[in-house]
């Protein structure tokens, strides 16, 4: 590795400045702000605040709605991450085998990537509209009286469905390029060594895709926790009452609807710590089993 | 016992390009056969059809008594060594070598024993727990060989296995592969574009060009009696001298220079082939050469010049003083090859 040294000590700092400024303004400063305000109780109109120590945290510990949102978030993230990775991998493996019209297939599968999460949510609302939504009608035909925004589980189902659908293309692109970077001769050697296609997939293809898979695992968990906000917001807009919500959405609802800035800040601090811990754990546990070429 | 028989094996791609024109030959058990030719001549396609990595467009392929046209590569009882080794990067050397056995439901104890035998044979004992990325090119090549030999296949296939190695290692591995094949007695098909590898390793050589087989024969037949001008010019470094001449009254001649008696029926324009080492400087010789360049190679010298305006090279011992300028030389008439000028086929 070649190392280049700067002769002027200010130049590297100058070059780092724009990136650092963005991180400071959009991450450190709000994070610090959240941390400090999580120790205060604000009056609803924002005129005064009282130092309450860890009271915001302890009240969350006892809060049933918070526990409900937390357990929903766990199930939701696991489902969204697992389904969007699994379906994307399946599609990528199939698309990789297509020879005729491969580009058309790939483009069609990537198309959804261009849809913004709130738009995906709106499409979900249309598809699951109570009176004329085509998916509602379809489910009614199957004997499922589907009620978006009314029934807790039906709403959760729609949230998972739309979030997964939205995330598949990104995963698909990464998995496909990962598959295509596996040397052809390695696959051919496997073809001679192992007659079973599924055996070849699990022994050769899957481990060689693991670096891509690990990257996607982290980004997908982050997606399911945070970026699904737009989908959830549009799907339950106006009536979050009995509906399922993720922890991130609860931060927003409690902070901006409930005007409980302290409690909401405490929630976001917890989230931040959780994500940090989870990412470290993933790197420690999963990454060491991965072979990078 | 595996004899391999190809009958009219053809490869035509959907776009209509024919990569291999109908080819028929058979490889007796234990023979080391080398497919050689320039890039794009169809030799790799031929090998890949034998392996089952490419579909056979027409013709029948038998390995042993079995027609294998539609049998999966894993069930053809073959093992293949690839140009870039094709090792599984995430597996240790031990697992790489044993992978093919594991999938054939062979007991673990037997796999361990076979891997141990192969690694001893290939000097890989110290590397069994390393990953391929921690090995040198020559070691990777040995692992690829190990993966092939533990399987005890009916047929070894080699796809330019030495072309990624440096020259010194290539010579060494060439000898090792040949010795290993002798010892194991497994029928082998070896693809290369390197005519030295072909000459030194093969029991028989198949020379291919533009999807067609030009000649099948022992290295000596290929070298001394090339079937076509293509074979004559492809095999040998420098290649056979090809001089344009004609047959007049049963004599092959260039202008007024009479060289040798021609086959009775032949007449008209011919190409006269002479190996560079079959021409020797001789003050009383019939050939009047004009030498333009001397290449010093240590053990011998290459002289490049012209004969009656046509380029010619000769190969002389280091003991013979050489300089540019006029040189008289002679040749043995029995070493001369004659080819039809229009078809390039040996007369």
Coordinates of C-alpha atoms in Angstrom, one line a residue:
Chain A
X1 CA 0.0 0.0 0.0
X2 CA 1.4 3.4 -1.0
X3 CA 1.1 6.1 1.6
X4 CA 1.0 9.7 0.6
X5 CA 1.8 12.4 3.1
X6 CA 0.5 15.9 3.1
X7 CA 3.1 18.5 3.4
X8 CA 0.7 21.2 4.5
X9 CA -1.1 20.2 7.7
X10 CA -4.1 22.4 7.0
X11 CA -4.9 20.9 3.6
X12 CA -6.2 17.6 4.9
X13 CA -8.3 19.4 7.5
X14 CA -9.7 21.6 4.8
X15 CA -10.6 18.6 2.7
X16 CA -12.3 16.8 5.5
X17 CA -14.2 19.9 6.6
X18 CA -17.3 19.6 4.3
X19 CA -17.9 16.0 5.4
X20 CA -17.2 16.8 9.0
X21 CA -19.6 19.8 8.9
X22 CA -22.4 17.6 7.5
X23 CA -21.9 14.9 10.2
X24 CA -21.7 17.5 13.0
X25 CA -24.8 19.4 11.8
X26 CA -27.0 16.4 11.0
X27 CA -25.8 13.9 13.5
X28 CA -23.7 15.0 16.5
X29 CA -25.6 18.2 17.2
X30 CA -29.1 16.6 17.0
X31 CA -27.8 13.6 18.9
X32 CA -26.4 15.8 21.6
X33 CA -29.6 17.8 21.7
X34 CA -31.7 14.6 22.0
X35 CA -29.4 13.4 24.8
X36 CA -29.7 16.6 26.8
X37 CA -33.5 17.1 26.3
X38 CA -34.1 13.5 27.4
X39 CA -33.3 14.6 30.9
X40 CA -35.8 17.4 30.9
X41 CA -39.6 17.6 31.0
X42 CA -41.0 20.3 28.7
X43 CA -44.3 22.0 29.1
X44 CA -46.6 21.5 26.1
X45 CA -46.1 25.0 24.7
X46 CA -42.3 24.8 24.9
X47 CA -42.0 27.8 27.2
X48 CA -40.1 26.1 30.1
X49 CA -38.4 22.9 31.0
X50 CA -37.6 21.1 34.2
X51 CA -34.7 18.8 34.9
X52 CA -36.1 15.4 35.8
X53 CA -33.0 13.2 35.6
X54 CA -33.8 9.7 34.3
X55 CA -37.6 10.0 34.8
X56 CA -38.2 9.9 31.1
X57 CA -36.3 6.6 30.8
X58 CA -38.0 5.0 33.8
X59 CA -41.4 5.9 32.7
X60 CA -40.7 4.3 29.3
X61 CA -39.6 1.2 31.1
X62 CA -43.0 1.0 32.7
X63 CA -45.0 2.1 29.6
X64 CA -47.2 -0.6 28.0
X65 CA -47.5 1.2 24.6
X66 CA -43.8 1.5 24.4
X67 CA -43.3 -2.2 25.1
X68 CA -46.0 -3.0 22.5
X69 CA -44.2 -0.8 19.9
X70 CA -40.8 -2.4 20.8
X71 CA -42.1 -5.9 20.4
X72 CA -43.8 -5.0 17.1
X73 CA -40.5 -3.4 15.9
X74 CA -38.6 -6.6 16.6
X75 CA -41.1 -8.7 14.7
X76 CA -41.5 -6.2 11.9
X77 CA -37.7 -5.7 11.4
X78 CA -37.0 -9.5 11.4
X79 CA -39.8 -10.1 8.9
X80 CA -38.9 -7.3 6.6
X81 CA -35.2 -8.0 6.7
X82 CA -35.6 -11.8 6.2
X83 CA -38.3 -11.6 3.5
X84 CA -36.7 -8.8 1.5
X85 CA -33.3 -10.6 1.6
X86 CA -34.7 -14.1 0.9
X87 CA -37.0 -13.0 -2.0
X88 CA -34.3 -10.8 -3.5
X89 CA -31.8 -13.6 -3.4
X90 CA -34.2 -16.0 -5.0
X91 CA -35.0 -13.6 -7.8
X92 CA -31.3 -12.8 -8.3
X93 CA -30.4 -16.5 -8.5
X94 CA -33.2 -17.0 -11.1
X95 CA -32.3 -13.8 -13.0
X96 CA -28.7 -14.8 -13.1
X97 CA -29.7 -18.0 -15.0
X98 CA -31.7 -16.1 -17.6
X99 CA -29.8 -15.7 -20.8
X100 CA -32.4 -14.4 -23.3
X101 CA -33.8 -11.0 -22.5
X102 CA -31.7 -10.8 -19.3
X103 CA -31.6 -7.0 -19.3
X104 CA -35.3 -6.6 -19.6
X105 CA -35.9 -8.9 -16.6
X106 CA -33.3 -7.1 -14.6
X107 CA -34.6 -3.7 -15.4
X108 CA -38.2 -4.8 -14.6
X109 CA -37.0 -6.1 -11.2
X110 CA -35.1 -2.9 -10.4
X111 CA -37.9 -0.6 -11.3
X112 CA -39.4 -0.4 -7.9
X113 CA -36.1 1.0 -6.5
X114 CA -37.2 4.4 -8.0
X115 CA -40.3 4.5 -5.8
X116 CA -39.9 6.7 -2.7
X117 CA -41.1 5.1 0.6
X118 CA -44.1 7.5 1.1
X119 CA -45.2 6.9 -2.5
X120 CA -44.9 3.2 -1.8
X121 CA -47.2 3.8 1.2
X122 CA -49.7 5.7 -0.9
X123 CA -49.7 2.8 -3.3
X124 CA -50.3 0.5 -0.4
X125 CA -53.3 2.6 0.6
X126 CA -54.7 2.5 -2.9
X127 CA -54.2 -1.3 -3.2
X128 CA -55.7 -2.0 0.2
X129 CA -58.5 0.6 0.0
X130 CA -61.4 -0.6 2.0
X131 CA -64.1 -0.3 -0.7
X132 CA -62.3 -0.7 -4.0
X133 CA -58.7 -1.7 -3.4
X134 CA -57.8 -4.6 -5.7
X135 CA -55.8 -6.4 -3.1
X136 CA -58.6 -6.0 -0.5
X137 CA -61.0 -7.5 -3.0
X138 CA -58.6 -10.3 -3.8
X139 CA -58.2 -11.1 -0.1
X140 CA -62.0 -10.8 0.4
X141 CA -62.4 -13.4 -2.3
X142 CA -60.1 -15.7 -0.3
X143 CA -62.3 -15.1 2.7
X144 CA -60.1 -12.6 4.6
X145 CA -62.1 -9.5 5.7
X146 CA -59.1 -7.2 5.3
X147 CA -59.4 -3.8 7.2
X148 CA -56.4 -1.5 6.7
X149 CA -56.0 0.9 9.6
X150 CA -58.7 -0.8 11.6
X151 CA -57.4 -4.3 12.3
X152 CA -54.0 -4.3 14.0
X153 CA -52.7 -7.4 12.2
X154 CA -54.1 -6.4 8.8
X155 CA -52.3 -3.1 9.1
X156 CA -49.1 -4.8 10.2
X157 CA -49.5 -7.2 7.2
X158 CA -49.8 -4.2 4.8
X159 CA -46.8 -2.5 6.4
X160 CA -44.6 -5.6 6.0
X161 CA -45.8 -6.2 2.5
X162 CA -45.1 -2.7 1.2
X163 CA -41.8 -2.4 3.1
X164 CA -40.5 -5.7 1.7
X165 CA -41.7 -4.9 -1.8
X166 CA -39.9 -1.6 -1.7
X167 CA -36.6 -3.1 -0.5
X168 CA -36.4 -6.1 -2.8
X169 CA -34.9 -4.2 -5.8
X170 CA -31.9 -2.9 -3.9
X171 CA -31.1 -6.3 -2.5
X172 CA -31.7 -7.8 -5.9
X173 CA -29.1 -5.5 -7.6
X174 CA -26.5 -6.3 -5.0
X175 CA -27.1 -10.0 -5.0
X176 CA -27.1 -10.2 -8.8
X177 CA -23.8 -8.3 -9.0
X178 CA -22.4 -10.5 -6.2
X179 CA -23.5 -13.6 -8.2
X180 CA -21.9 -12.3 -11.3
X181 CA -18.6 -11.7 -9.6
X182 CA -18.3 -15.4 -8.7
X183 CA -15.8 -16.7 -11.3
X184 CA -17.4 -18.8 -13.9
X185 CA -14.7 -21.5 -13.6
X186 CA -15.4 -21.9 -9.9
X187 CA -19.0 -22.6 -10.6
X188 CA -18.0 -25.0 -13.4
X189 CA -15.6 -26.8 -11.0
X190 CA -18.6 -27.1 -8.6
X191 CA -20.7 -28.5 -11.4
X192 CA -18.2 -31.3 -11.8
X193 CA -17.8 -31.9 -8.0
X194 CA -21.4 -31.8 -7.0
X195 CA -24.4 -33.0 -8.9
X196 CA -27.0 -31.4 -6.6
X197 CA -27.9 -27.8 -7.6
X198 CA -29.0 -26.9 -4.1
X199 CA -25.8 -28.5 -2.7
X200 CA -23.8 -26.3 -5.0
X201 CA -25.8 -23.2 -3.9
X202 CA -25.3 -23.7 -0.2
X203 CA -21.7 -25.0 -0.4
X204 CA -20.3 -22.6 -3.0
X205 CA -22.6 -19.8 -4.1
X206 CA -23.9 -18.8 -0.7
X207 CA -20.6 -18.5 1.1
X208 CA -19.1 -16.6 -1.8
X209 CA -22.1 -14.2 -1.6
X210 CA -21.7 -13.8 2.2
X211 CA -19.8 -10.5 2.0
X212 CA -22.7 -9.0 0.0
X213 CA -25.2 -10.7 2.2
X214 CA -23.6 -9.2 5.4
X215 CA -23.6 -5.7 4.0
X216 CA -27.2 -6.1 3.0
X217 CA -28.1 -7.5 6.4
X218 CA -26.9 -4.4 8.1
X219 CA -28.4 -2.0 5.6
X220 CA -31.7 -3.9 5.6
X221 CA -32.0 -3.9 9.4
X222 CA -31.4 -0.2 9.3
X223 CA -33.9 0.2 6.5
X224 CA -36.6 -1.8 8.4
X225 CA -36.0 0.3 11.6
X226 CA -35.7 3.7 10.1
X227 CA -36.5 4.1 6.4
X228 CA -39.8 2.4 6.7
X229 CA -41.0 5.6 8.4
X230 CA -42.5 6.9 5.2
X231 CA -44.4 3.7 4.5
X232 CA -45.8 3.5 8.0
X233 CA -46.6 7.2 8.1
X234 CA -48.7 7.1 4.9
X235 CA -50.4 3.9 5.8
X236 CA -51.6 5.0 9.3
X237 CA -51.7 8.7 8.8
X238 CA -54.1 10.5 11.0
X239 CA -55.2 7.5 13.1
X240 CA -52.1 5.9 14.7
X241 CA -54.4 5.0 17.7
X242 CA -54.7 1.3 17.8
X243 CA -52.4 0.6 14.8
X244 CA -49.0 -1.0 15.0
X245 CA -46.0 1.3 14.9
X246 CA -42.3 1.0 15.0
X247 CA -40.1 2.6 17.7
X248 CA -39.0 5.2 15.2
X249 CA -42.5 6.2 14.3
X250 CA -43.4 6.3 18.0
X251 CA -40.5 8.8 18.5
X252 CA -42.2 11.0 16.0
X253 CA -45.8 10.5 17.3
X254 CA -44.9 11.1 20.9
X255 CA -42.6 14.1 20.1
X256 CA -44.6 15.9 17.5
X257 CA -48.2 14.7 18.1
X258 CA -47.9 14.3 21.8
X259 CA -45.6 17.2 22.3
X260 CA -43.6 15.1 24.8
X261 CA -40.1 16.2 23.7
X262 CA -38.4 14.7 26.7
X263 CA -39.9 11.3 26.4
X264 CA -39.4 11.3 22.7
X265 CA -35.8 12.3 23.1
X266 CA -35.3 9.5 25.6
X267 CA -36.7 7.0 23.0
X268 CA -34.4 8.2 20.3
X269 CA -31.4 7.9 22.6
X270 CA -32.4 4.3 23.4
X271 CA -32.8 3.6 19.7
X272 CA -29.3 5.1 19.0
X273 CA -27.7 2.9 21.6
X274 CA -29.6 -0.2 20.4
X275 CA -28.5 0.3 16.8
X276 CA -24.9 0.9 17.8
X277 CA -24.9 -2.2 20.0
X278 CA -26.5 -4.3 17.3
X279 CA -24.1 -3.2 14.6
X280 CA -21.1 -4.0 16.8
X281 CA -22.6 -7.4 17.6
X282 CA -23.1 -8.1 14.0
X283 CA -19.6 -7.3 13.1
X284 CA -18.2 -9.3 16.0
X285 CA -20.4 -12.4 15.5
X286 CA -21.2 -12.6 11.8
X287 CA -18.4 -10.9 10.0
X288 CA -15.7 -13.1 11.3
X289 CA -17.3 -16.1 9.5
X290 CA -17.2 -14.4 6.2
X291 CA -14.5 -15.0 3.6
X292 CA -13.6 -11.9 1.7
X293 CA -11.6 -12.5 -1.5
Chain B
X1 CA -11.0 -48.8 -18.2
X2 CA -12.1 -45.8 -20.1
X3 CA -11.7 -45.4 -23.7
X4 CA -13.2 -42.1 -24.9
X5 CA -14.9 -42.0 -28.3
X6 CA -16.0 -39.0 -30.2
X7 CA -18.2 -39.5 -33.2
X8 CA -19.0 -36.5 -35.3
X9 CA -19.0 -34.2 -32.3
X10 CA -20.1 -30.7 -33.4
X11 CA -20.7 -27.4 -31.7
X12 CA -22.9 -24.8 -33.4
X13 CA -24.0 -21.8 -31.4
X14 CA -27.5 -20.4 -31.7
X15 CA -26.2 -17.5 -33.7
X16 CA -25.2 -20.0 -36.4
X17 CA -21.4 -19.9 -35.7
X18 CA -19.9 -23.3 -35.8
X19 CA -17.1 -23.5 -33.2
X20 CA -16.3 -27.2 -33.8
X21 CA -16.9 -28.9 -37.1
X22 CA -17.8 -32.6 -36.9
X23 CA -14.9 -34.3 -35.2
X24 CA -14.3 -38.0 -34.7
X25 CA -11.5 -39.7 -32.9
X26 CA -11.0 -42.1 -30.0
X27 CA -8.7 -42.1 -27.1
X28 CA -7.5 -45.5 -25.9
X29 CA -7.3 -46.1 -22.1
X30 CA -4.4 -44.4 -20.4
X31 CA -3.5 -42.2 -23.4
X32 CA -2.4 -38.6 -22.8
X33 CA -3.8 -36.7 -25.7
X34 CA -3.1 -33.0 -26.3
X35 CA -5.4 -30.6 -28.2
X36 CA -3.3 -27.8 -29.6
X37 CA -4.1 -24.8 -31.8
X38 CA -4.2 -21.1 -31.8
X39 CA -6.8 -19.3 -29.7
X40 CA -10.3 -19.6 -31.1
X41 CA -9.6 -22.9 -32.9
X42 CA -12.2 -24.7 -30.9
X43 CA -9.9 -26.8 -28.7
X44 CA -11.4 -25.5 -25.4
X45 CA -14.9 -25.9 -26.7
X46 CA -14.1 -29.5 -27.6
X47 CA -12.8 -30.1 -24.0
X48 CA -15.8 -28.4 -22.5
X49 CA -18.1 -30.6 -24.5
X50 CA -16.3 -33.6 -23.2
X51 CA -16.7 -32.2 -19.7
X52 CA -20.4 -31.5 -20.2
X53 CA -19.9 -27.8 -19.6
X54 CA -21.1 -27.1 -23.1
X55 CA -23.9 -28.9 -24.9
X56 CA -23.0 -31.1 -27.8
X57 CA -24.9 -29.9 -30.9
X58 CA -24.5 -33.1 -32.8
X59 CA -22.6 -36.4 -32.6
X60 CA -22.1 -39.0 -29.9
X61 CA -19.6 -38.9 -27.0
X62 CA -18.8 -42.2 -25.2
X63 CA -16.8 -42.4 -22.1
X64 CA -16.1 -46.1 -21.5
X65 CA -19.2 -47.9 -22.9
X66 CA -21.6 -45.1 -21.8
X67 CA -23.1 -42.5 -24.1
X68 CA -22.7 -39.4 -22.0
X69 CA -24.2 -36.6 -24.3
X70 CA -27.0 -35.9 -21.8
X71 CA -25.3 -36.8 -18.6
X72 CA -24.4 -34.1 -16.1
X73 CA -20.8 -33.2 -15.6
X74 CA -20.8 -34.6 -12.1
X75 CA -21.9 -38.0 -13.4
X76 CA -19.5 -38.3 -16.2
X77 CA -16.7 -39.7 -14.0
X78 CA -14.3 -37.0 -15.1
X79 CA -12.1 -34.5 -13.3
X80 CA -11.0 -31.2 -14.7
X81 CA -8.2 -28.8 -14.0
X82 CA -8.9 -25.3 -15.0
X83 CA -6.7 -22.5 -16.3
X84 CA -7.2 -20.2 -13.3
X85 CA -7.3 -23.2 -10.9
X86 CA -11.0 -22.5 -10.0
X87 CA -10.4 -23.4 -6.3
X88 CA -13.1 -22.6 -3.9
X89 CA -11.7 -19.5 -2.2
X90 CA -13.6 -19.9 1.1
X91 CA -12.5 -23.5 1.7
X92 CA -9.2 -24.8 3.0
X93 CA -6.9 -26.8 0.8
X94 CA -8.2 -30.0 2.6
X95 CA -11.8 -29.1 1.9
X96 CA -11.1 -28.1 -1.7
X97 CA -9.5 -31.5 -2.4
X98 CA -12.2 -33.4 -0.5
X99 CA -15.2 -31.6 -1.8
X100 CA -15.9 -33.8 -4.8
X101 CA -15.6 -36.9 -2.6
X102 CA -17.9 -35.5 0.1
X103 CA -20.7 -35.1 -2.4
X104 CA -20.3 -38.7 -3.6
X105 CA -21.2 -39.9 -0.1
X106 CA -17.8 -41.4 0.6
X107 CA -17.2 -42.0 4.3
X108 CA -15.2 -39.3 6.0
X109 CA -12.4 -41.6 7.1
X110 CA -11.8 -42.7 3.4
X111 CA -11.9 -39.0 2.3
X112 CA -9.2 -38.1 4.9
X113 CA -7.1 -41.0 3.7
X114 CA -7.4 -40.0 0.1
X115 CA -6.7 -36.4 0.8
X116 CA -3.6 -37.4 2.8
X117 CA -2.4 -39.6 -0.1
X118 CA -2.9 -36.8 -2.7
X119 CA -1.3 -34.2 -0.5
X120 CA 1.7 -36.4 0.1
X121 CA 2.0 -37.0 -3.6
X122 CA 1.8 -33.3 -4.4
X123 CA 3.9 -32.0 -1.5
X124 CA 0.9 -30.2 0.0
X125 CA 1.1 -31.6 3.5
X126 CA 2.1 -28.3 5.1
X127 CA -0.7 -26.4 3.4
X128 CA -3.8 -28.4 4.0
X129 CA -5.3 -25.9 6.4
X130 CA -4.5 -22.9 4.4
X131 CA -6.9 -21.0 2.1
X132 CA -6.1 -20.8 -1.6
X133 CA -5.4 -17.1 -1.3
X134 CA -2.4 -17.9 1.0
X135 CA -0.8 -20.2 -1.6
X136 CA 1.6 -19.4 -4.5
X137 CA 0.5 -20.1 -8.1
X138 CA 2.4 -23.4 -8.3
X139 CA 0.8 -24.6 -5.0
X140 CA -2.7 -23.6 -6.2
X141 CA -2.0 -25.6 -9.4
X142 CA -1.1 -28.6 -7.2
X143 CA -4.3 -28.2 -5.2
X144 CA -6.3 -28.2 -8.5
X145 CA -4.4 -31.4 -9.4
X146 CA -5.1 -32.9 -6.0
X147 CA -8.8 -32.2 -6.4
X148 CA -8.7 -34.1 -9.7
X149 CA -6.7 -37.1 -8.6
X150 CA -8.5 -37.9 -5.4
X151 CA -11.6 -38.7 -7.4
X152 CA -9.9 -41.5 -9.3
X153 CA -11.9 -40.5 -12.4
X154 CA -12.0 -42.3 -15.7
X155 CA -10.8 -39.2 -17.5
X156 CA -8.7 -36.2 -16.7
X157 CA -9.4 -33.0 -18.5
X158 CA -6.9 -30.1 -18.5
X159 CA -7.8 -26.7 -19.8
X160 CA -4.5 -24.8 -20.3
X161 CA -3.5 -25.5 -16.7
X162 CA 0.0 -24.0 -16.9
X163 CA -0.6 -20.8 -18.8
X164 CA -0.9 -18.7 -15.6
X165 CA 2.5 -19.9 -14.3
X166 CA 5.9 -18.3 -14.9
X167 CA 8.2 -20.0 -17.4
X168 CA 10.3 -21.8 -14.9
X169 CA 7.4 -23.2 -12.9
X170 CA 5.7 -24.1 -16.1
X171 CA 8.5 -26.4 -17.1
X172 CA 8.6 -28.0 -13.7
X173 CA 4.8 -28.6 -13.5
X174 CA 4.8 -29.9 -17.1
X175 CA 7.1 -32.7 -16.0
X176 CA 5.2 -33.3 -12.8
X177 CA 1.8 -33.6 -14.5
X178 CA 3.2 -35.9 -17.1
X179 CA 4.9 -38.1 -14.5
X180 CA 1.7 -38.1 -12.4
X181 CA -0.4 -39.2 -15.4
X182 CA 2.0 -42.0 -16.2
X183 CA 1.9 -43.2 -12.7
X184 CA -1.9 -43.1 -12.3
X185 CA -2.5 -44.3 -15.9
X186 CA -5.7 -42.2 -16.3
X187 CA -6.8 -41.3 -19.8
X188 CA -6.2 -37.5 -20.2
X189 CA -7.2 -34.8 -22.6
X190 CA -5.0 -31.7 -22.3
X191 CA -5.7 -28.4 -24.0
X192 CA -2.9 -25.9 -24.7
X193 CA -1.9 -23.3 -27.2
X194 CA 1.8 -24.0 -26.3
X195 CA 3.3 -26.3 -28.9
X196 CA 6.2 -27.1 -26.6
X197 CA 3.8 -28.5 -24.0
X198 CA 2.0 -30.4 -26.7
X199 CA 5.3 -31.9 -28.0
X200 CA 6.7 -32.9 -24.6
X201 CA 3.6 -34.2 -22.9
X202 CA 1.5 -35.9 -25.5
X203 CA 1.3 -39.5 -26.5
X204 CA -0.7 -38.1 -29.4
X205 CA -1.4 -34.6 -30.5
X206 CA -4.5 -33.3 -32.2
X207 CA -3.8 -30.0 -34.0
X208 CA -6.9 -27.9 -34.5
X209 CA -7.5 -24.8 -36.6
X210 CA -10.7 -22.9 -37.2
X211 CA -12.9 -25.5 -35.6
X212 CA -11.4 -28.4 -37.6
X213 CA -8.9 -31.1 -36.8
X214 CA -5.9 -30.6 -39.0
X215 CA -4.0 -33.7 -37.9
X216 CA -3.9 -36.4 -35.3
X217 CA -0.6 -38.1 -34.7
X218 CA 2.3 -38.7 -32.4
X219 CA 4.5 -35.7 -31.6
X220 CA 7.1 -37.1 -34.0
X221 CA 4.6 -37.6 -36.9
X222 CA 3.2 -34.1 -36.3
X223 CA 6.6 -32.6 -36.3
X224 CA 8.3 -34.5 -39.1
X225 CA 5.3 -35.2 -41.4
X226 CA 2.8 -32.4 -40.9
X227 CA -0.4 -33.1 -42.8
X228 CA -1.0 -29.5 -43.8
X229 CA 0.9 -26.2 -44.1
X230 CA -1.0 -25.0 -41.1
X231 CA 0.5 -27.8 -38.9
X232 CA 3.9 -27.2 -40.5
X233 CA 3.8 -23.5 -39.6
X234 CA 2.2 -24.0 -36.1
X235 CA 4.5 -26.6 -34.7
X236 CA 8.1 -25.9 -34.1
X237 CA 10.0 -22.7 -33.2
X238 CA 11.0 -21.3 -35.5
X239 CA 8.4 -23.0 -37.7
X240 CA 9.0 -25.1 -40.8
X241 CA 10.3 -23.0 -43.7
X242 CA 7.5 -22.9 -46.4
X243 CA 8.8 -22.1 -49.8
X244 CA 6.8 -21.5 -53.0
X245 CA 7.8 -23.7 -55.9
X246 CA 6.5 -26.0 -58.5
X247 CA 6.7 -29.5 -59.8
X248 CA 8.2 -29.9 -63.2
X249 CA 8.9 -33.3 -64.8
X250 CA 8.6 -35.1 -61.4
X251 CA 11.0 -32.7 -59.6
X252 CA 10.1 -30.2 -57.0
X253 CA 11.9 -27.0 -57.8
X254 CA 12.1 -23.3 -57.0
X255 CA 12.9 -21.5 -60.2
X256 CA 15.7 -23.5 -61.7
X257 CA 16.8 -24.9 -58.3
X258 CA 15.9 -28.6 -58.3
X259 CA 15.3 -29.9 -54.8
X260 CA 13.9 -33.4 -54.8
X261 CA 11.8 -36.0 -56.6
X262 CA 8.1 -35.4 -56.2
X263 CA 5.3 -38.1 -56.0
X264 CA 4.4 -39.2 -59.5
X265 CA 0.9 -37.9 -59.8
X266 CA 1.7 -34.4 -58.5
X267 CA 2.3 -31.4 -60.7
X268 CA 1.9 -27.7 -60.7
X269 CA 2.4 -25.2 -57.9
X270 CA 3.5 -26.6 -54.5
X271 CA 4.7 -25.4 -51.2
X272 CA 8.0 -26.9 -50.1
X273 CA 8.6 -27.4 -46.4
X274 CA 12.0 -27.7 -44.8
X275 CA 12.6 -27.7 -41.0
X276 CA 15.3 -25.1 -40.0
X277 CA 17.4 -27.8 -38.4
X278 CA 17.4 -30.0 -41.6
X279 CA 19.4 -27.4 -43.5
X280 CA 23.1 -27.3 -42.7
X281 CA 25.8 -25.0 -43.9
X282 CA 27.8 -26.9 -46.6
X283 CA 30.3 -25.2 -48.9
X284 CA 29.4 -27.7 -51.6
X285 CA 25.6 -27.5 -51.0
X286 CA 23.0 -26.7 -53.6
X287 CA 21.3 -23.9 -51.7
X288 CA 22.6 -20.4 -52.1
X289 CA 21.3 -18.4 -49.1
X290 CA 21.7 -14.8 -48.2
X291 CA 21.8 -14.4 -44.4
X292 CA 20.5 -11.2 -43.0
X293 CA 20.3 -11.8 -39.3
X294 CA 22.0 -14.1 -36.7
X295 CA 20.1 -14.9 -33.5
X296 CA 22.5 -16.2 -30.8
X297 CA 20.8 -18.7 -28.5
X298 CA 23.8 -20.0 -26.6
X299 CA 23.5 -23.8 -27.4
X300 CA 22.8 -23.0 -31.0
X301 CA 22.1 -20.2 -33.4
X302 CA 19.3 -19.2 -35.7
X303 CA 20.1 -17.7 -39.0
X304 CA 17.5 -15.8 -40.9
X305 CA 17.8 -14.8 -44.5
X306 CA 16.4 -15.6 -47.9
X307 CA 16.6 -18.2 -50.6
X308 CA 15.8 -16.9 -54.1
X309 CA 14.0 -14.0 -52.6
X310 CA 11.9 -16.2 -50.2
X311 CA 12.4 -15.9 -46.4
X312 CA 14.2 -18.9 -44.8
X313 CA 15.6 -19.7 -41.4
X314 CA 18.1 -22.3 -40.3
X315 CA 19.2 -23.7 -37.0
X316 CA 22.9 -24.4 -36.6
X317 CA 25.1 -25.7 -33.9
X318 CA 27.1 -23.3 -31.8
X319 CA 30.2 -24.8 -33.2
X320 CA 29.6 -23.5 -36.6
X321 CA 30.8 -19.9 -37.1
X322 CA 28.0 -17.8 -38.5
X323 CA 27.9 -14.3 -40.1
X324 CA 25.6 -12.4 -42.3
X325 CA 26.1 -12.5 -46.0
X326 CA 26.0 -15.3 -48.6
X327 CA 26.0 -18.9 -47.3
X328 CA 26.0 -22.2 -49.1
X329 CA 23.9 -25.0 -47.5
X330 CA 22.6 -28.5 -48.1
X331 CA 19.6 -30.5 -46.9
X332 CA 18.6 -34.1 -46.7
X333 CA 16.0 -34.7 -49.4
X334 CA 14.1 -37.2 -47.3
X335 CA 13.3 -34.5 -44.7
X336 CA 11.5 -32.4 -47.3
X337 CA 7.7 -32.0 -47.2
X338 CA 5.6 -31.1 -50.1
X339 CA 2.1 -29.5 -49.9
X340 CA -0.4 -28.6 -52.6
X341 CA -0.2 -24.9 -53.0
X342 CA -4.0 -24.4 -53.3
X343 CA -5.3 -26.6 -50.5
X344 CA -2.2 -26.7 -48.2
X345 CA -2.6 -30.5 -47.9
X346 CA 0.5 -32.8 -47.8
X347 CA 1.3 -34.5 -51.1

